Short mmCIF file of N, CA and C in Angstrom, two decimals:
data_model
loop_
_atom_site.label_atom_id
_atom_site.label_comp_id
_atom_site.label_asym_id
_atom_site.label_seq_id
_atom_site.Cartn_x
_atom_site.Cartn_y
_atom_site.Cartn_z
N MET A 1 -16.27 -49.85 -2.53
CA MET A 1 -16.74 -48.53 -2.69
C MET A 1 -18.23 -48.56 -2.94
N ALA A 2 -19.08 -47.74 -2.35
CA ALA A 2 -20.37 -47.81 -2.54
C ALA A 2 -20.87 -47.04 -3.80
N ASP A 3 -21.85 -47.67 -4.47
CA ASP A 3 -22.42 -46.95 -5.71
C ASP A 3 -23.50 -45.98 -5.25
N ALA A 4 -24.15 -45.49 -6.26
CA ALA A 4 -25.27 -44.46 -5.96
C ALA A 4 -26.44 -45.04 -5.09
N HIS A 5 -26.58 -46.38 -5.18
CA HIS A 5 -27.61 -46.99 -4.32
C HIS A 5 -27.12 -47.48 -2.94
N GLY A 6 -25.87 -47.15 -2.58
CA GLY A 6 -25.30 -47.65 -1.29
C GLY A 6 -24.79 -48.91 -1.23
N THR A 7 -24.70 -49.71 -2.44
CA THR A 7 -24.21 -51.00 -2.43
C THR A 7 -22.74 -50.96 -2.85
N ALA A 8 -22.00 -52.06 -2.51
CA ALA A 8 -20.58 -52.12 -2.80
C ALA A 8 -20.32 -52.18 -4.29
N SER A 9 -19.37 -51.57 -4.74
CA SER A 9 -19.03 -51.51 -6.18
C SER A 9 -17.79 -52.30 -6.43
N ASP A 10 -17.64 -52.84 -7.60
CA ASP A 10 -16.50 -53.55 -8.03
C ASP A 10 -15.40 -52.66 -8.46
N THR A 11 -15.68 -51.41 -8.60
CA THR A 11 -14.64 -50.49 -9.04
C THR A 11 -13.60 -50.35 -8.04
N PRO A 12 -12.27 -50.64 -8.49
CA PRO A 12 -11.18 -50.51 -7.50
C PRO A 12 -10.92 -49.05 -7.09
N LYS A 13 -10.33 -48.89 -5.94
CA LYS A 13 -10.07 -47.56 -5.44
C LYS A 13 -8.89 -47.14 -6.21
N ALA A 14 -8.95 -45.95 -6.78
CA ALA A 14 -7.76 -45.36 -7.46
C ALA A 14 -6.85 -44.66 -6.40
N ASP A 15 -5.52 -44.81 -6.66
CA ASP A 15 -4.61 -44.05 -5.77
C ASP A 15 -4.72 -42.71 -6.22
N VAL A 16 -5.28 -41.79 -5.41
CA VAL A 16 -5.49 -40.36 -5.72
C VAL A 16 -4.72 -39.56 -4.80
N GLU A 17 -3.78 -38.73 -5.32
CA GLU A 17 -3.04 -37.72 -4.45
C GLU A 17 -3.97 -36.81 -3.93
N PRO A 18 -3.76 -36.23 -2.78
CA PRO A 18 -4.66 -35.08 -2.27
C PRO A 18 -4.39 -33.94 -3.25
N ALA A 19 -5.54 -33.21 -3.50
CA ALA A 19 -5.52 -32.15 -4.43
C ALA A 19 -4.42 -31.05 -4.00
N ALA A 20 -4.23 -30.87 -2.68
CA ALA A 20 -3.27 -29.96 -2.21
C ALA A 20 -1.87 -30.28 -2.72
N LYS A 21 -1.49 -31.50 -2.79
CA LYS A 21 -0.16 -31.85 -3.31
C LYS A 21 0.01 -31.57 -4.74
N LYS A 22 -1.11 -31.70 -5.56
CA LYS A 22 -0.96 -31.43 -6.93
C LYS A 22 -0.88 -29.95 -7.29
N GLN A 23 -1.55 -29.09 -6.41
CA GLN A 23 -1.50 -27.70 -6.73
C GLN A 23 -0.17 -26.99 -6.33
N LYS A 24 0.18 -26.05 -7.11
CA LYS A 24 1.30 -25.22 -6.77
C LYS A 24 0.99 -24.54 -5.43
N LYS A 25 2.05 -24.35 -4.67
CA LYS A 25 1.88 -23.73 -3.39
C LYS A 25 1.62 -22.32 -3.67
N ARG A 26 0.51 -21.75 -3.02
CA ARG A 26 0.09 -20.44 -3.12
C ARG A 26 0.91 -19.52 -2.25
N HIS A 27 1.12 -18.37 -2.71
CA HIS A 27 1.92 -17.42 -1.86
C HIS A 27 1.04 -16.70 -1.04
N SER A 28 1.60 -16.04 -0.03
CA SER A 28 0.71 -15.13 0.87
C SER A 28 1.33 -13.71 0.77
N ALA A 29 0.47 -12.86 0.88
CA ALA A 29 0.90 -11.38 0.79
C ALA A 29 0.53 -10.66 2.11
N VAL A 30 1.29 -9.78 2.57
CA VAL A 30 1.05 -9.05 3.77
C VAL A 30 0.11 -7.82 3.41
N PRO A 31 -1.06 -7.72 4.03
CA PRO A 31 -1.89 -6.54 3.78
C PRO A 31 -1.27 -5.24 4.37
N ARG A 32 -1.20 -4.24 3.59
CA ARG A 32 -0.65 -2.83 4.04
C ARG A 32 -1.47 -1.75 3.45
N THR A 33 -1.40 -0.61 4.08
CA THR A 33 -2.07 0.52 3.56
C THR A 33 -1.09 1.62 3.18
N LEU A 34 -1.38 2.42 2.26
CA LEU A 34 -0.55 3.58 1.90
C LEU A 34 -1.60 4.72 1.75
N VAL A 35 -1.34 5.85 2.42
CA VAL A 35 -2.40 6.87 2.40
C VAL A 35 -1.83 8.23 1.91
N PHE A 36 -2.30 8.62 0.58
CA PHE A 36 -1.87 9.93 0.12
C PHE A 36 -2.82 10.91 0.72
N ILE A 37 -2.25 11.89 1.49
CA ILE A 37 -3.09 13.03 2.09
C ILE A 37 -2.79 14.21 1.33
N PHE A 38 -3.71 14.88 0.71
CA PHE A 38 -3.53 16.05 -0.08
C PHE A 38 -4.05 17.24 0.63
N ASP A 39 -3.26 18.39 0.41
CA ASP A 39 -3.64 19.68 0.93
C ASP A 39 -4.83 20.13 0.05
N GLN A 40 -5.86 20.65 0.65
CA GLN A 40 -6.97 21.14 -0.03
C GLN A 40 -6.73 22.43 -0.77
N GLN A 41 -5.73 23.20 -0.33
CA GLN A 41 -5.49 24.50 -0.92
C GLN A 41 -4.34 24.41 -2.09
N PRO A 42 -4.42 25.22 -3.10
CA PRO A 42 -3.35 25.18 -4.02
C PRO A 42 -2.16 25.85 -3.46
N PRO A 43 -0.95 25.52 -3.93
CA PRO A 43 -0.66 24.59 -4.93
C PRO A 43 -0.84 23.12 -4.37
N ARG A 44 -1.14 22.21 -5.25
CA ARG A 44 -1.40 20.76 -4.83
C ARG A 44 -0.22 20.29 -4.16
N ARG A 45 -0.36 19.81 -2.93
CA ARG A 45 0.77 19.16 -2.19
C ARG A 45 0.30 17.81 -1.50
N VAL A 46 1.24 16.98 -1.28
CA VAL A 46 0.96 15.69 -0.62
C VAL A 46 1.81 15.59 0.58
N LEU A 47 1.29 14.99 1.66
CA LEU A 47 1.98 14.87 2.90
C LEU A 47 2.77 13.61 2.87
N LEU A 48 4.12 13.77 3.04
CA LEU A 48 5.06 12.61 3.01
C LEU A 48 5.85 12.60 4.34
N LEU A 49 6.23 11.36 4.65
CA LEU A 49 6.95 11.11 5.92
C LEU A 49 8.41 10.77 5.43
N ARG A 50 9.46 11.46 6.02
CA ARG A 50 10.82 11.03 5.82
C ARG A 50 11.13 10.14 6.95
N TYR A 51 11.36 8.86 6.62
CA TYR A 51 11.62 7.84 7.72
C TYR A 51 12.80 8.19 8.54
N SER A 52 12.68 7.89 9.81
CA SER A 52 13.75 7.96 10.82
C SER A 52 14.75 6.88 10.73
N GLU A 53 15.91 7.05 11.38
CA GLU A 53 16.86 5.96 11.50
C GLU A 53 16.43 4.70 12.00
N LYS A 54 15.30 4.78 12.82
CA LYS A 54 14.65 3.52 13.31
C LYS A 54 14.01 2.59 12.26
N LYS A 55 13.89 3.14 11.09
CA LYS A 55 13.32 2.33 9.91
C LYS A 55 14.24 1.48 9.28
N GLY A 56 15.49 1.43 9.68
CA GLY A 56 16.54 0.45 9.12
C GLY A 56 16.80 0.84 7.70
N LYS A 57 16.60 -0.01 6.76
CA LYS A 57 16.98 0.07 5.35
C LYS A 57 16.30 1.15 4.70
N MET A 58 15.16 1.57 5.23
CA MET A 58 14.30 2.62 4.65
C MET A 58 14.60 4.07 5.24
N ALA A 59 15.49 4.15 6.22
CA ALA A 59 15.79 5.36 6.78
C ALA A 59 16.15 6.50 5.76
N GLY A 60 15.65 7.62 5.87
CA GLY A 60 15.81 8.74 5.00
C GLY A 60 14.94 8.77 3.84
N MET A 61 14.22 7.72 3.57
CA MET A 61 13.28 7.70 2.30
C MET A 61 12.03 8.30 2.66
N HIS A 62 11.44 8.98 1.66
CA HIS A 62 10.11 9.59 1.83
C HIS A 62 8.94 8.58 1.33
N ASN A 63 7.91 8.59 1.99
CA ASN A 63 6.79 7.70 1.63
C ASN A 63 5.57 8.32 2.28
N ALA A 64 4.41 7.95 1.80
CA ALA A 64 3.17 8.39 2.27
C ALA A 64 2.90 7.54 3.59
N PRO A 65 2.14 8.09 4.53
CA PRO A 65 1.85 7.30 5.77
C PRO A 65 1.14 5.99 5.40
N GLY A 66 1.35 4.98 6.30
CA GLY A 66 0.67 3.74 6.06
C GLY A 66 1.36 2.63 6.85
N GLY A 67 0.93 1.42 6.66
CA GLY A 67 1.45 0.28 7.38
C GLY A 67 0.60 -0.90 7.33
N HIS A 68 0.99 -1.88 8.17
CA HIS A 68 0.30 -3.15 8.29
C HIS A 68 -1.19 -3.06 8.59
N VAL A 69 -1.99 -3.92 8.03
CA VAL A 69 -3.32 -4.05 8.34
C VAL A 69 -3.31 -5.14 9.45
N GLU A 70 -3.85 -4.80 10.63
CA GLU A 70 -3.88 -5.89 11.68
C GLU A 70 -4.85 -6.86 11.46
N ARG A 71 -4.65 -8.03 11.98
CA ARG A 71 -5.64 -9.16 11.85
C ARG A 71 -6.94 -8.75 12.28
N GLY A 72 -7.99 -8.94 11.41
CA GLY A 72 -9.43 -8.65 11.77
C GLY A 72 -9.74 -7.19 11.48
N GLU A 73 -8.77 -6.37 11.11
CA GLU A 73 -8.95 -4.92 10.95
C GLU A 73 -9.40 -4.61 9.49
N ASP A 74 -10.44 -3.75 9.47
CA ASP A 74 -10.87 -3.20 8.20
C ASP A 74 -9.79 -2.29 7.49
N VAL A 75 -9.71 -2.46 6.22
CA VAL A 75 -8.58 -1.77 5.50
C VAL A 75 -8.54 -0.22 5.80
N LEU A 76 -9.77 0.32 5.63
CA LEU A 76 -9.79 1.90 5.79
C LEU A 76 -9.71 2.24 7.32
N ALA A 77 -10.09 1.42 8.21
CA ALA A 77 -9.89 1.60 9.62
C ALA A 77 -8.40 1.50 9.84
N SER A 78 -7.64 0.62 9.19
CA SER A 78 -6.18 0.51 9.36
C SER A 78 -5.53 1.80 8.74
N ALA A 79 -6.07 2.28 7.67
CA ALA A 79 -5.45 3.53 7.06
C ALA A 79 -5.70 4.70 8.09
N ARG A 80 -6.85 4.83 8.70
CA ARG A 80 -7.08 5.82 9.70
C ARG A 80 -6.12 5.76 10.87
N ARG A 81 -5.87 4.48 11.36
CA ARG A 81 -5.06 4.21 12.56
C ARG A 81 -3.61 4.62 12.13
N GLU A 82 -3.11 4.19 11.08
CA GLU A 82 -1.75 4.42 10.58
C GLU A 82 -1.50 5.94 10.43
N VAL A 83 -2.49 6.61 9.83
CA VAL A 83 -2.26 8.12 9.72
C VAL A 83 -2.26 8.67 11.01
N ARG A 84 -3.14 8.33 12.05
CA ARG A 84 -3.08 8.87 13.40
C ARG A 84 -1.76 8.57 14.05
N GLU A 85 -1.21 7.33 14.04
CA GLU A 85 0.00 7.02 14.59
C GLU A 85 1.21 7.68 14.03
N GLU A 86 1.20 7.86 12.71
CA GLU A 86 2.41 8.46 12.02
C GLU A 86 2.28 10.02 11.84
N THR A 87 1.10 10.56 11.91
CA THR A 87 1.05 12.06 11.71
C THR A 87 0.35 12.77 12.85
N GLY A 88 -0.44 12.07 13.59
CA GLY A 88 -1.22 12.71 14.66
C GLY A 88 -2.57 13.14 14.18
N LEU A 89 -2.77 13.06 12.83
CA LEU A 89 -3.98 13.57 12.17
C LEU A 89 -5.12 12.62 12.51
N GLU A 90 -6.25 13.06 12.98
CA GLU A 90 -7.46 12.27 13.14
C GLU A 90 -8.35 12.46 11.95
N LEU A 91 -8.42 11.43 11.15
CA LEU A 91 -9.33 11.41 10.03
C LEU A 91 -10.66 10.72 10.34
N GLU A 92 -11.69 11.29 9.75
CA GLU A 92 -13.08 10.63 9.90
C GLU A 92 -13.15 9.65 8.77
N ALA A 93 -13.94 8.62 9.04
CA ALA A 93 -14.10 7.55 7.95
C ALA A 93 -14.57 8.17 6.64
N SER A 94 -15.37 9.27 6.77
CA SER A 94 -15.78 9.96 5.48
C SER A 94 -14.69 10.85 4.83
N ASP A 95 -13.57 10.94 5.46
CA ASP A 95 -12.41 11.65 4.85
C ASP A 95 -11.59 10.76 3.93
N LEU A 96 -11.72 9.49 4.07
CA LEU A 96 -10.82 8.52 3.37
C LEU A 96 -11.64 7.91 2.19
N ARG A 97 -10.89 7.63 1.14
CA ARG A 97 -11.39 6.90 -0.05
C ARG A 97 -10.45 5.90 -0.41
N LEU A 98 -10.92 4.66 -0.77
CA LEU A 98 -10.00 3.61 -1.28
C LEU A 98 -9.76 3.97 -2.69
N SER A 99 -8.50 4.28 -3.04
CA SER A 99 -8.16 4.70 -4.38
C SER A 99 -7.64 3.55 -5.25
N GLY A 100 -6.96 2.54 -4.68
CA GLY A 100 -6.26 1.60 -5.59
C GLY A 100 -5.86 0.43 -4.71
N ILE A 101 -5.52 -0.68 -5.50
CA ILE A 101 -5.03 -1.97 -4.79
C ILE A 101 -3.90 -2.42 -5.71
N VAL A 102 -2.68 -2.59 -5.07
CA VAL A 102 -1.59 -2.95 -5.88
C VAL A 102 -0.98 -4.20 -5.25
N HIS A 103 -0.72 -5.23 -6.07
CA HIS A 103 -0.04 -6.47 -5.60
C HIS A 103 1.48 -6.27 -5.82
N VAL A 104 2.22 -6.32 -4.69
CA VAL A 104 3.65 -5.86 -4.76
C VAL A 104 4.39 -7.27 -4.45
N GLN A 105 5.30 -7.50 -5.33
CA GLN A 105 6.16 -8.75 -5.16
C GLN A 105 7.57 -8.35 -4.72
N ASP A 106 8.02 -9.10 -3.69
CA ASP A 106 9.44 -9.12 -3.31
C ASP A 106 9.99 -7.73 -2.83
N PHE A 107 9.24 -7.01 -2.17
CA PHE A 107 9.64 -5.70 -1.57
C PHE A 107 10.46 -5.99 -0.23
N PHE A 108 11.68 -5.90 -0.31
CA PHE A 108 12.61 -6.22 0.76
C PHE A 108 12.25 -7.74 1.22
N GLY A 109 12.00 -8.57 0.22
CA GLY A 109 11.80 -9.92 0.50
C GLY A 109 10.36 -10.41 0.91
N VAL A 110 9.45 -9.47 0.90
CA VAL A 110 8.08 -9.65 1.33
C VAL A 110 7.09 -9.27 0.13
N ASP A 111 6.07 -10.16 0.01
CA ASP A 111 4.96 -9.90 -0.91
C ASP A 111 3.95 -9.15 -0.22
N VAL A 112 3.35 -8.00 -0.78
CA VAL A 112 2.54 -7.20 -0.11
C VAL A 112 1.17 -7.00 -0.98
N MET A 113 0.03 -6.94 -0.37
CA MET A 113 -1.14 -6.48 -1.06
C MET A 113 -1.37 -5.09 -0.50
N MET A 114 -1.20 -4.11 -1.27
CA MET A 114 -1.18 -2.68 -0.77
C MET A 114 -2.53 -2.03 -1.21
N PHE A 115 -3.16 -1.56 -0.20
CA PHE A 115 -4.41 -0.78 -0.43
C PHE A 115 -4.16 0.73 -0.26
N VAL A 116 -4.25 1.37 -1.36
CA VAL A 116 -3.86 2.81 -1.46
C VAL A 116 -5.29 3.55 -1.14
N ALA A 117 -5.15 4.47 -0.27
CA ALA A 117 -6.26 5.37 0.18
C ALA A 117 -5.83 6.80 -0.04
N SER A 118 -6.77 7.68 -0.09
CA SER A 118 -6.54 9.15 -0.18
C SER A 118 -7.48 9.89 0.75
N ALA A 119 -7.01 11.11 1.03
CA ALA A 119 -7.79 12.02 1.87
C ALA A 119 -7.46 13.47 1.41
N GLN A 120 -8.23 14.40 1.51
CA GLN A 120 -7.97 15.79 1.34
C GLN A 120 -8.31 16.57 2.69
N VAL A 121 -7.27 17.22 3.16
CA VAL A 121 -7.47 18.07 4.44
C VAL A 121 -6.85 19.44 4.28
N ALA A 122 -7.20 20.23 5.18
CA ALA A 122 -6.72 21.57 5.27
C ALA A 122 -5.27 21.36 5.90
N ALA A 123 -4.20 21.95 5.27
CA ALA A 123 -2.81 21.73 5.79
C ALA A 123 -2.73 22.24 7.16
N ASP A 124 -3.46 23.23 7.67
CA ASP A 124 -3.33 23.73 9.04
C ASP A 124 -3.81 22.68 10.02
N ARG A 125 -4.51 21.60 9.61
CA ARG A 125 -4.88 20.53 10.39
C ARG A 125 -3.70 19.60 10.83
N VAL A 126 -2.61 19.76 10.06
CA VAL A 126 -1.44 18.86 10.36
C VAL A 126 -0.27 19.56 10.91
N GLU A 127 0.03 19.15 12.15
CA GLU A 127 1.27 19.78 12.77
C GLU A 127 2.53 18.99 12.28
N LEU A 128 3.40 19.68 11.66
CA LEU A 128 4.52 19.04 11.03
C LEU A 128 5.71 18.90 12.16
N VAL A 129 5.54 17.80 12.84
CA VAL A 129 6.48 17.49 13.92
C VAL A 129 7.12 16.06 13.70
N ALA A 130 8.39 15.98 14.26
CA ALA A 130 9.08 14.70 14.22
C ALA A 130 8.51 13.68 15.19
N SER A 131 8.56 12.37 14.80
CA SER A 131 8.17 11.35 15.76
C SER A 131 9.10 10.19 15.61
N ASP A 132 8.83 9.11 16.21
CA ASP A 132 9.68 7.91 16.02
C ASP A 132 9.74 7.42 14.58
N GLU A 133 8.56 7.72 13.86
CA GLU A 133 8.49 7.22 12.48
C GLU A 133 9.38 8.06 11.56
N GLY A 134 9.49 9.40 11.83
CA GLY A 134 10.22 10.34 11.00
C GLY A 134 9.68 11.68 10.97
N ASP A 135 10.04 12.47 10.02
CA ASP A 135 9.61 13.96 9.85
C ASP A 135 8.54 14.08 8.75
N LEU A 136 7.52 14.85 9.06
CA LEU A 136 6.41 15.20 8.06
C LEU A 136 6.88 16.31 7.19
N HIS A 137 6.44 16.28 5.88
CA HIS A 137 6.74 17.32 4.89
C HIS A 137 5.49 17.39 4.02
N TRP A 138 5.10 18.58 3.77
CA TRP A 138 4.16 18.89 2.59
C TRP A 138 5.10 18.97 1.35
N VAL A 139 4.81 18.22 0.42
CA VAL A 139 5.69 18.31 -0.87
C VAL A 139 4.75 18.57 -2.05
N PRO A 140 5.07 19.59 -2.89
CA PRO A 140 4.31 19.77 -4.10
C PRO A 140 4.36 18.53 -4.87
N ILE A 141 3.24 18.13 -5.48
CA ILE A 141 3.04 16.93 -6.22
C ILE A 141 4.19 16.89 -7.34
N ASP A 142 4.37 17.96 -8.01
CA ASP A 142 5.35 18.02 -9.10
C ASP A 142 6.74 17.92 -8.77
N GLU A 143 7.04 17.88 -7.38
CA GLU A 143 8.47 17.71 -6.93
C GLU A 143 8.67 16.24 -6.40
N VAL A 144 7.66 15.37 -6.40
CA VAL A 144 7.87 14.08 -5.88
C VAL A 144 8.87 13.31 -6.73
N ALA A 145 8.77 13.49 -8.10
CA ALA A 145 9.63 12.74 -8.98
C ALA A 145 11.09 13.12 -8.73
N THR A 146 11.38 14.41 -8.28
CA THR A 146 12.73 14.88 -7.91
C THR A 146 13.26 14.06 -6.78
N LEU A 147 12.49 13.74 -5.76
CA LEU A 147 12.77 13.02 -4.58
C LEU A 147 13.26 11.64 -4.99
N VAL A 148 12.53 11.05 -5.97
CA VAL A 148 12.89 9.74 -6.57
C VAL A 148 14.23 9.80 -7.22
N SER A 149 14.38 10.71 -8.09
CA SER A 149 15.71 10.86 -8.83
C SER A 149 16.80 11.13 -7.93
N GLU A 150 16.64 11.78 -6.82
CA GLU A 150 17.69 11.92 -5.78
C GLU A 150 17.90 10.75 -4.88
N GLY A 151 17.07 9.65 -5.10
CA GLY A 151 17.18 8.46 -4.24
C GLY A 151 16.58 8.65 -2.90
N LYS A 152 15.66 9.62 -2.78
CA LYS A 152 15.05 9.94 -1.43
C LYS A 152 13.50 9.56 -1.31
N ALA A 153 12.98 8.75 -2.37
CA ALA A 153 11.73 8.27 -2.33
C ALA A 153 11.64 7.05 -3.16
N PHE A 154 10.65 6.15 -2.86
CA PHE A 154 10.63 4.94 -3.61
C PHE A 154 10.13 5.14 -5.07
N GLU A 155 10.54 4.45 -5.96
CA GLU A 155 10.36 4.65 -7.34
C GLU A 155 8.87 4.52 -7.75
N ASP A 156 8.16 3.82 -7.01
CA ASP A 156 6.68 3.65 -7.42
C ASP A 156 5.79 4.82 -7.02
N ILE A 157 6.28 5.68 -6.10
CA ILE A 157 5.51 6.72 -5.50
C ILE A 157 4.92 7.66 -6.57
N PRO A 158 5.67 8.19 -7.57
CA PRO A 158 5.03 9.12 -8.61
C PRO A 158 3.94 8.47 -9.34
N LYS A 159 4.13 7.24 -9.76
CA LYS A 159 3.06 6.68 -10.60
C LYS A 159 1.81 6.33 -9.71
N LEU A 160 2.00 5.90 -8.50
CA LEU A 160 0.92 5.62 -7.60
C LEU A 160 0.12 6.91 -7.26
N LEU A 161 0.97 7.91 -7.00
CA LEU A 161 0.38 9.30 -6.70
C LEU A 161 -0.43 9.75 -7.87
N GLN A 162 0.01 9.62 -9.10
CA GLN A 162 -0.73 10.08 -10.27
C GLN A 162 -1.96 9.28 -10.38
N ALA A 163 -1.90 7.94 -10.25
CA ALA A 163 -3.14 7.09 -10.39
C ALA A 163 -4.13 7.50 -9.28
N THR A 164 -3.61 7.85 -8.16
CA THR A 164 -4.56 8.22 -7.03
C THR A 164 -5.15 9.56 -7.28
N VAL A 165 -4.39 10.56 -7.86
CA VAL A 165 -5.01 11.87 -8.22
C VAL A 165 -6.05 11.63 -9.26
N GLU A 166 -5.82 10.80 -10.22
CA GLU A 166 -6.77 10.53 -11.34
C GLU A 166 -7.97 9.87 -10.84
N SER A 167 -7.78 9.01 -9.74
CA SER A 167 -9.01 8.26 -9.21
C SER A 167 -9.97 9.19 -8.40
N ILE A 168 -9.49 10.31 -8.02
CA ILE A 168 -10.32 11.17 -7.15
C ILE A 168 -11.52 11.59 -7.81
N GLY A 169 -12.65 11.37 -7.33
CA GLY A 169 -14.03 11.73 -7.98
C GLY A 169 -14.48 10.58 -8.93
N GLY A 170 -13.66 9.58 -9.12
CA GLY A 170 -14.14 8.36 -9.88
C GLY A 170 -14.96 7.35 -9.03
N THR A 171 -15.41 6.38 -9.69
CA THR A 171 -16.27 5.41 -8.92
C THR A 171 -15.63 4.17 -8.63
N THR A 172 -14.52 3.87 -9.29
CA THR A 172 -13.75 2.72 -9.03
C THR A 172 -12.33 2.90 -8.69
N ALA A 173 -11.72 2.00 -7.96
CA ALA A 173 -10.31 2.02 -7.75
C ALA A 173 -9.34 1.51 -8.81
N PHE A 174 -8.16 2.00 -8.84
CA PHE A 174 -7.23 1.50 -9.86
C PHE A 174 -6.60 0.33 -9.23
N THR A 175 -6.20 -0.58 -10.13
CA THR A 175 -5.44 -1.76 -9.67
C THR A 175 -4.03 -1.75 -10.35
N GLY A 176 -3.16 -2.65 -9.77
CA GLY A 176 -1.74 -2.71 -10.30
C GLY A 176 -0.99 -3.86 -9.73
N ARG A 177 0.17 -3.90 -10.29
CA ARG A 177 1.14 -4.89 -9.65
C ARG A 177 2.50 -4.34 -9.84
N SER A 178 3.45 -4.69 -8.97
CA SER A 178 4.82 -4.27 -8.96
C SER A 178 5.67 -5.39 -8.69
N ARG A 179 6.94 -5.24 -8.95
CA ARG A 179 7.93 -6.39 -8.65
C ARG A 179 9.28 -5.63 -8.39
N TYR A 180 9.80 -6.08 -7.22
CA TYR A 180 11.04 -5.52 -6.73
C TYR A 180 12.13 -6.57 -6.73
N ASP A 181 13.42 -6.21 -6.51
CA ASP A 181 14.56 -7.03 -6.62
C ASP A 181 14.87 -7.81 -5.33
N GLY A 182 14.04 -7.78 -4.39
CA GLY A 182 14.21 -8.33 -3.05
C GLY A 182 14.63 -7.31 -2.17
N GLY A 183 14.87 -6.11 -2.64
CA GLY A 183 15.21 -4.97 -1.76
C GLY A 183 14.30 -3.77 -2.18
N GLY A 184 14.85 -2.65 -2.24
CA GLY A 184 14.02 -1.35 -2.60
C GLY A 184 14.12 -1.04 -4.07
N LYS A 185 14.68 -1.80 -4.91
CA LYS A 185 14.85 -1.42 -6.39
C LYS A 185 13.64 -1.98 -7.14
N LEU A 186 12.81 -1.06 -7.69
CA LEU A 186 11.65 -1.46 -8.56
C LEU A 186 12.08 -1.95 -9.88
N LEU A 187 11.59 -3.09 -10.27
CA LEU A 187 11.80 -3.77 -11.46
C LEU A 187 10.73 -3.51 -12.50
N GLU A 188 9.49 -3.53 -11.96
CA GLU A 188 8.34 -3.36 -12.85
C GLU A 188 7.14 -2.85 -12.10
N LEU A 189 6.34 -1.92 -12.71
CA LEU A 189 5.17 -1.42 -12.20
C LEU A 189 4.22 -1.20 -13.18
N VAL A 190 3.01 -1.88 -13.05
CA VAL A 190 1.94 -1.71 -14.05
C VAL A 190 0.68 -1.21 -13.24
N VAL A 191 0.13 -0.10 -13.62
CA VAL A 191 -1.09 0.37 -13.05
C VAL A 191 -2.15 0.46 -14.07
N ASN A 192 -3.31 -0.11 -13.71
CA ASN A 192 -4.45 -0.01 -14.68
C ASN A 192 -5.43 1.00 -14.13
N GLY A 193 -6.03 1.74 -15.09
CA GLY A 193 -6.67 3.00 -14.68
C GLY A 193 -7.97 2.75 -13.86
N SER A 194 -8.40 3.86 -13.21
CA SER A 194 -9.62 3.86 -12.43
C SER A 194 -10.92 3.96 -13.26
#
């Protein structure tokens, strides 16, 4: 082995395991968006999608528009694309705001890094039509918890919705983490303020 002067050293080579073998295997998370679209006019309402039968295990559940971030795609560009695909609504980049980031563990067996965005639009900009994704509904914010209690919306939606509302007008996004049972049952959700 050469020393600092480039000459051979008498120090024996140590058997060194590659650092990668010593480290715990890192997990990977699928990047996804979730977009809460609010009606600008009172009463405060949020646009939710009731999933169609094509959504398998999630059929009949209510959720905000959103989906996978494609490789090389900007998070807010993904949010705009998903909103367009699922609702037909064309949002401008200036309409969207990154509201929060949540690390989701074991949601139907998948870890997700969820980027929560928000937008405010006039309700008449949205045509409430059915698509392959499902049916669109304007839901009063205070009725979202009822959908959860009836088993018609995911349990994290009310808390994420509240954190999103609280983040509007703020300067930083909220952060959080959640853990599921490998299916759709929420075991833990922690949201840190904006």
